[in-house]
Amino acid sequence: MILRPMRWPDIEAVHAIETSVFEVDPWSAEQFWGELAQPTREYVVAEDAGTIIGYAGAYLLPPDSDVQTIAVAPAARGRGVGRILLEELIAIAVRHDCAQLLLEVRSDNESAIGMYERFGFESISKRRDYYASGVDALIMRLRPLSTASERGGS
């Protein structure tokens, strides 16, 4: 598996993952085009044997950064792809001299919350009924930032 910057031709494959992972409210292909056009955004894809199996993106405006999205194709789950993508987003934020990384996650997404907590993210707030009635968004923060090697190779 390799990580590389997301490029315009990747949008079709990324959007296919997006619609399979986020069934309720997926981003449109146009939204990905808009994200890639922004100078304050960086997106990466995880590729295995030439096939995109995951992607992640961050908003970077030092001293703050924000996880815009992170997703792994259902067939590629359980292989550590999400962890690798998150490590890369943290490294990107560190390279941009950001002091913290924020994210929103569905309150019922226990596996994602567990991964974020293992990285040291803490829940700092909640947006009630953000995703649907009864499904809140947890706002989580990682501060201070350090690379995976500085954290002992998480």
PDB file of C-alpha atoms in Angstrom:
ATOM      1  CA  MET A   1       0.000   0.000   0.000  1.00  0.00           C
ATOM      2  CA  ILE A   2       1.191   3.502  -0.783  1.00  0.00           C
ATOM      3  CA  LEU A   3      -0.011   6.959   0.202  1.00  0.00           C
ATOM      4  CA  ARG A   4       0.093   9.799  -2.274  1.00  0.00           C
ATOM      5  CA  PRO A   5      -1.540  13.186  -2.805  1.00  0.00           C
ATOM      6  CA  MET A   6      -5.062  13.022  -4.209  1.00  0.00           C
ATOM      7  CA  ARG A   7      -5.306  14.242  -7.806  1.00  0.00           C
ATOM      8  CA  TRP A   8      -8.227  15.296  -9.995  1.00  0.00           C
ATOM      9  CA  PRO A   9      -8.412  11.906 -11.796  1.00  0.00           C
ATOM     10  CA  ASP A  10      -8.893  10.196  -8.405  1.00  0.00           C
ATOM     11  CA  ILE A  11     -12.229  11.869  -7.730  1.00  0.00           C
ATOM     12  CA  GLU A  12     -14.356   9.194  -9.439  1.00  0.00           C
ATOM     13  CA  ALA A  13     -12.819   6.369  -7.355  1.00  0.00           C
ATOM     14  CA  VAL A  14     -12.890   8.465  -4.177  1.00  0.00           C
ATOM     15  CA  HIS A  15     -16.526   9.382  -4.749  1.00  0.00           C
ATOM     16  CA  ALA A  16     -17.406   5.692  -5.187  1.00  0.00           C
ATOM     17  CA  ILE A  17     -15.902   4.981  -1.750  1.00  0.00           C
ATOM     18  CA  GLU A  18     -17.646   8.063  -0.328  1.00  0.00           C
ATOM     19  CA  THR A  19     -21.096   6.865  -1.405  1.00  0.00           C
ATOM     20  CA  SER A  20     -20.470   3.344  -0.098  1.00  0.00           C
ATOM     21  CA  VAL A  21     -19.266   4.571   3.314  1.00  0.00           C
ATOM     22  CA  PHE A  22     -21.462   7.623   3.937  1.00  0.00           C
ATOM     23  CA  GLU A  23     -24.834   6.395   2.743  1.00  0.00           C
ATOM     24  CA  VAL A  24     -26.946   9.092   4.407  1.00  0.00           C
ATOM     25  CA  ASP A  25     -25.221  12.278   3.278  1.00  0.00           C
ATOM     26  CA  PRO A  26     -22.234  11.636   0.990  1.00  0.00           C
ATOM     27  CA  TRP A  27     -20.235  14.445  -0.557  1.00  0.00           C
ATOM     28  CA  SER A  28     -20.820  15.010  -4.257  1.00  0.00           C
ATOM     29  CA  ALA A  29     -18.026  14.704  -6.801  1.00  0.00           C
ATOM     30  CA  GLU A  30     -18.272  18.483  -7.177  1.00  0.00           C
ATOM     31  CA  GLN A  31     -17.518  18.929  -3.480  1.00  0.00           C
ATOM     32  CA  PHE A  32     -14.288  16.957  -3.909  1.00  0.00           C
ATOM     33  CA  TRP A  33     -13.390  19.125  -6.905  1.00  0.00           C
ATOM     34  CA  GLY A  34     -13.966  22.204  -4.746  1.00  0.00           C
ATOM     35  CA  GLU A  35     -11.873  20.804  -1.894  1.00  0.00           C
ATOM     36  CA  LEU A  36      -8.914  20.025  -4.163  1.00  0.00           C
ATOM     37  CA  ALA A  37      -9.041  23.582  -5.537  1.00  0.00           C
ATOM     38  CA  GLN A  38      -8.613  25.145  -2.078  1.00  0.00           C
ATOM     39  CA  PRO A  39      -5.075  26.172  -1.071  1.00  0.00           C
ATOM     40  CA  THR A  40      -5.906  25.463   2.585  1.00  0.00           C
ATOM     41  CA  ARG A  41      -6.706  21.777   1.931  1.00  0.00           C
ATOM     42  CA  GLU A  42      -4.530  18.681   1.533  1.00  0.00           C
ATOM     43  CA  TYR A  43      -5.913  15.311   0.538  1.00  0.00           C
ATOM     44  CA  VAL A  44      -4.214  11.936   0.279  1.00  0.00           C
ATOM     45  CA  VAL A  45      -5.270   8.568  -1.074  1.00  0.00           C
ATOM     46  CA  ALA A  46      -4.220   5.072  -0.038  1.00  0.00           C
ATOM     47  CA  GLU A  47      -3.585   2.846  -3.009  1.00  0.00           C
ATOM     48  CA  ASP A  48      -3.147  -0.917  -3.129  1.00  0.00           C
ATOM     49  CA  ALA A  49      -2.104  -2.543  -6.400  1.00  0.00           C
ATOM     50  CA  GLY A  50      -3.233   0.567  -8.292  1.00  0.00           C
ATOM     51  CA  THR A  51      -6.667   0.695  -6.655  1.00  0.00           C
ATOM     52  CA  ILE A  52      -7.680   3.500  -4.299  1.00  0.00           C
ATOM     53  CA  ILE A  53      -8.812   1.917  -1.026  1.00  0.00           C
ATOM     54  CA  GLY A  54      -9.072   5.002   1.177  1.00  0.00           C
ATOM     55  CA  TYR A  55      -8.695   8.753   1.344  1.00  0.00           C
ATOM     56  CA  ALA A  56      -8.399  11.539   3.853  1.00  0.00           C
ATOM     57  CA  GLY A  57      -8.246  15.307   3.819  1.00  0.00           C
ATOM     58  CA  ALA A  58      -7.476  18.188   6.131  1.00  0.00           C
ATOM     59  CA  TYR A  59      -8.170  21.892   6.335  1.00  0.00           C
ATOM     60  CA  LEU A  60      -4.960  23.648   7.341  1.00  0.00           C
ATOM     61  CA  LEU A  61      -4.866  27.208   8.583  1.00  0.00           C
ATOM     62  CA  PRO A  62      -2.174  27.379  11.265  1.00  0.00           C
ATOM     63  CA  PRO A  63      -2.324  27.232  14.167  1.00  0.00           C
ATOM     64  CA  ASP A  64      -5.470  25.144  13.572  1.00  0.00           C
ATOM     65  CA  SER A  65      -6.270  22.167  11.389  1.00  0.00           C
ATOM     66  CA  ASP A  66      -9.385  20.104  10.899  1.00  0.00           C
ATOM     67  CA  VAL A  67     -10.017  16.621   9.519  1.00  0.00           C
ATOM     68  CA  GLN A  68     -12.403  17.218   6.640  1.00  0.00           C
ATOM     69  CA  THR A  69     -12.976  13.545   5.879  1.00  0.00           C
ATOM     70  CA  ILE A  70     -11.445  10.123   6.205  1.00  0.00           C
ATOM     71  CA  ALA A  71     -12.824   6.924   4.695  1.00  0.00           C
ATOM     72  CA  VAL A  72     -11.745   3.394   3.872  1.00  0.00           C
ATOM     73  CA  ALA A  73     -13.426   1.183   1.284  1.00  0.00           C
ATOM     74  CA  PRO A  74     -15.492  -1.497   3.037  1.00  0.00           C
ATOM     75  CA  ALA A  75     -13.455  -4.298   1.420  1.00  0.00           C
ATOM     76  CA  ALA A  76     -10.212  -2.810   2.799  1.00  0.00           C
ATOM     77  CA  ARG A  77     -11.304  -2.392   6.422  1.00  0.00           C
ATOM     78  CA  GLY A  78      -9.449  -4.126   9.208  1.00  0.00           C
ATOM     79  CA  ARG A  79      -6.049  -3.664   7.551  1.00  0.00           C
ATOM     80  CA  GLY A  80      -4.959  -0.485   9.358  1.00  0.00           C
ATOM     81  CA  VAL A  81      -5.688   1.821   6.422  1.00  0.00           C
ATOM     82  CA  GLY A  82      -7.655   4.302   8.552  1.00  0.00           C
ATOM     83  CA  ARG A  83      -4.823   4.449  11.087  1.00  0.00           C
ATOM     84  CA  ILE A  84      -2.254   5.094   8.356  1.00  0.00           C
ATOM     85  CA  LEU A  85      -4.415   7.821   6.803  1.00  0.00           C
ATOM     86  CA  LEU A  86      -4.898   9.509  10.180  1.00  0.00           C
ATOM     87  CA  GLU A  87      -1.152   9.337  10.892  1.00  0.00           C
ATOM     88  CA  GLU A  88      -0.574  11.076   7.566  1.00  0.00           C
ATOM     89  CA  LEU A  89      -3.098  13.830   8.325  1.00  0.00           C
ATOM     90  CA  ILE A  90      -1.373  14.433  11.659  1.00  0.00           C
ATOM     91  CA  ALA A  91       2.029  14.569   9.936  1.00  0.00           C
ATOM     92  CA  ILE A  92       0.668  17.034   7.367  1.00  0.00           C
ATOM     93  CA  ALA A  93      -0.706  19.253  10.159  1.00  0.00           C
ATOM     94  CA  VAL A  94       2.683  19.121  11.937  1.00  0.00           C
ATOM     95  CA  ARG A  95       4.471  20.110   8.693  1.00  0.00           C
ATOM     96  CA  HIS A  96       2.127  23.106   8.452  1.00  0.00           C
ATOM     97  CA  ASP A  97       2.993  24.164  12.025  1.00  0.00           C
ATOM     98  CA  CYS A  98      -0.519  23.539  13.308  1.00  0.00           C
ATOM     99  CA  ALA A  99      -0.944  23.305  17.067  1.00  0.00           C
ATOM    100  CA  GLN A 100      -4.098  21.182  17.113  1.00  0.00           C
ATOM    101  CA  LEU A 101      -6.234  18.950  14.937  1.00  0.00           C
ATOM    102  CA  LEU A 102     -10.022  18.916  15.279  1.00  0.00           C
ATOM    103  CA  LEU A 103     -12.603  16.531  13.860  1.00  0.00           C
ATOM    104  CA  GLU A 104     -16.272  15.653  13.989  1.00  0.00           C
ATOM    105  CA  VAL A 105     -17.424  12.058  14.227  1.00  0.00           C
ATOM    106  CA  ARG A 106     -20.829  10.432  14.495  1.00  0.00           C
ATOM    107  CA  SER A 107     -21.537   9.624  18.124  1.00  0.00           C
ATOM    108  CA  ASP A 108     -22.613   6.103  17.083  1.00  0.00           C
ATOM    109  CA  ASN A 109     -19.377   5.338  15.185  1.00  0.00           C
ATOM    110  CA  GLU A 110     -17.677   3.440  17.992  1.00  0.00           C
ATOM    111  CA  SER A 111     -14.819   2.063  15.889  1.00  0.00           C
ATOM    112  CA  ALA A 112     -13.799   5.521  14.639  1.00  0.00           C
ATOM    113  CA  ILE A 113     -14.122   7.055  18.105  1.00  0.00           C
ATOM    114  CA  GLY A 114     -11.947   4.268  19.516  1.00  0.00           C
ATOM    115  CA  MET A 115      -9.268   4.888  16.883  1.00  0.00           C
ATOM    116  CA  TYR A 116      -9.274   8.621  17.551  1.00  0.00           C
ATOM    117  CA  GLU A 117      -9.014   8.039  21.304  1.00  0.00           C
ATOM    118  CA  ARG A 118      -6.039   5.688  20.780  1.00  0.00           C
ATOM    119  CA  PHE A 119      -4.327   8.572  18.984  1.00  0.00           C
ATOM    120  CA  GLY A 120      -4.982  10.841  21.962  1.00  0.00           C
ATOM    121  CA  PHE A 121      -7.997  12.774  20.682  1.00  0.00           C
ATOM    122  CA  GLU A 122     -10.324  13.967  23.424  1.00  0.00           C
ATOM    123  CA  SER A 123     -14.004  14.791  23.126  1.00  0.00           C
ATOM    124  CA  ILE A 124     -14.473  18.523  23.714  1.00  0.00           C
ATOM    125  CA  SER A 125     -18.033  19.190  22.600  1.00  0.00           C
ATOM    126  CA  LYS A 126     -21.164  17.738  21.041  1.00  0.00           C
ATOM    127  CA  ARG A 127     -23.512  18.946  18.305  1.00  0.00           C
ATOM    128  CA  ARG A 128     -26.908  17.489  19.070  1.00  0.00           C
ATOM    129  CA  ASP A 129     -28.820  15.834  16.228  1.00  0.00           C
ATOM    130  CA  TYR A 130     -26.118  16.910  13.753  1.00  0.00           C
ATOM    131  CA  TYR A 131     -26.219  13.805  11.554  1.00  0.00           C
ATOM    132  CA  ALA A 132     -29.823  12.808  12.180  1.00  0.00           C
ATOM    133  CA  SER A 133     -32.397  12.935  14.924  1.00  0.00           C
ATOM    134  CA  GLY A 134     -30.710  11.281  17.885  1.00  0.00           C
ATOM    135  CA  VAL A 135     -27.294  11.076  16.196  1.00  0.00           C
ATOM    136  CA  ASP A 136     -24.942  13.687  17.572  1.00  0.00           C
ATOM    137  CA  ALA A 137     -21.573  14.806  16.287  1.00  0.00           C
ATOM    138  CA  LEU A 138     -18.735  14.526  18.764  1.00  0.00           C
ATOM    139  CA  ILE A 139     -16.122  17.206  18.341  1.00  0.00           C
ATOM    140  CA  MET A 140     -12.719  15.821  19.188  1.00  0.00           C
ATOM    141  CA  ARG A 141      -9.322  17.487  19.465  1.00  0.00           C
ATOM    142  CA  LEU A 142      -5.726  16.336  19.407  1.00  0.00           C
ATOM    143  CA  ARG A 143      -3.383  18.756  21.095  1.00  0.00           C
ATOM    144  CA  PRO A 144      -0.406  19.037  21.072  1.00  0.00           C
ATOM    145  CA  LEU A 145       0.395  17.501  17.710  1.00  0.00           C
ATOM    146  CA  SER A 146       3.301  15.130  17.167  1.00  0.00           C
ATOM    147  CA  THR A 147       4.198  12.725  14.406  1.00  0.00           C
ATOM    148  CA  ALA A 148       3.671   8.983  14.813  1.00  0.00           C
ATOM    149  CA  SER A 149       7.407   8.468  15.337  1.00  0.00           C
ATOM    150  CA  GLU A 150       7.382  11.063  18.130  1.00  0.00           C
ATOM    151  CA  ARG A 151       4.436   9.201  19.728  1.00  0.00           C
ATOM    152  CA  GLY A 152       6.398   5.962  19.602  1.00  0.00           C
ATOM    153  CA  GLY A 153       5.173   4.661  16.267  1.00  0.00           C
ATOM    154  CA  SER A 154       1.444   4.382  17.115  1.00  0.00           C
TER     155      SER A 154
END
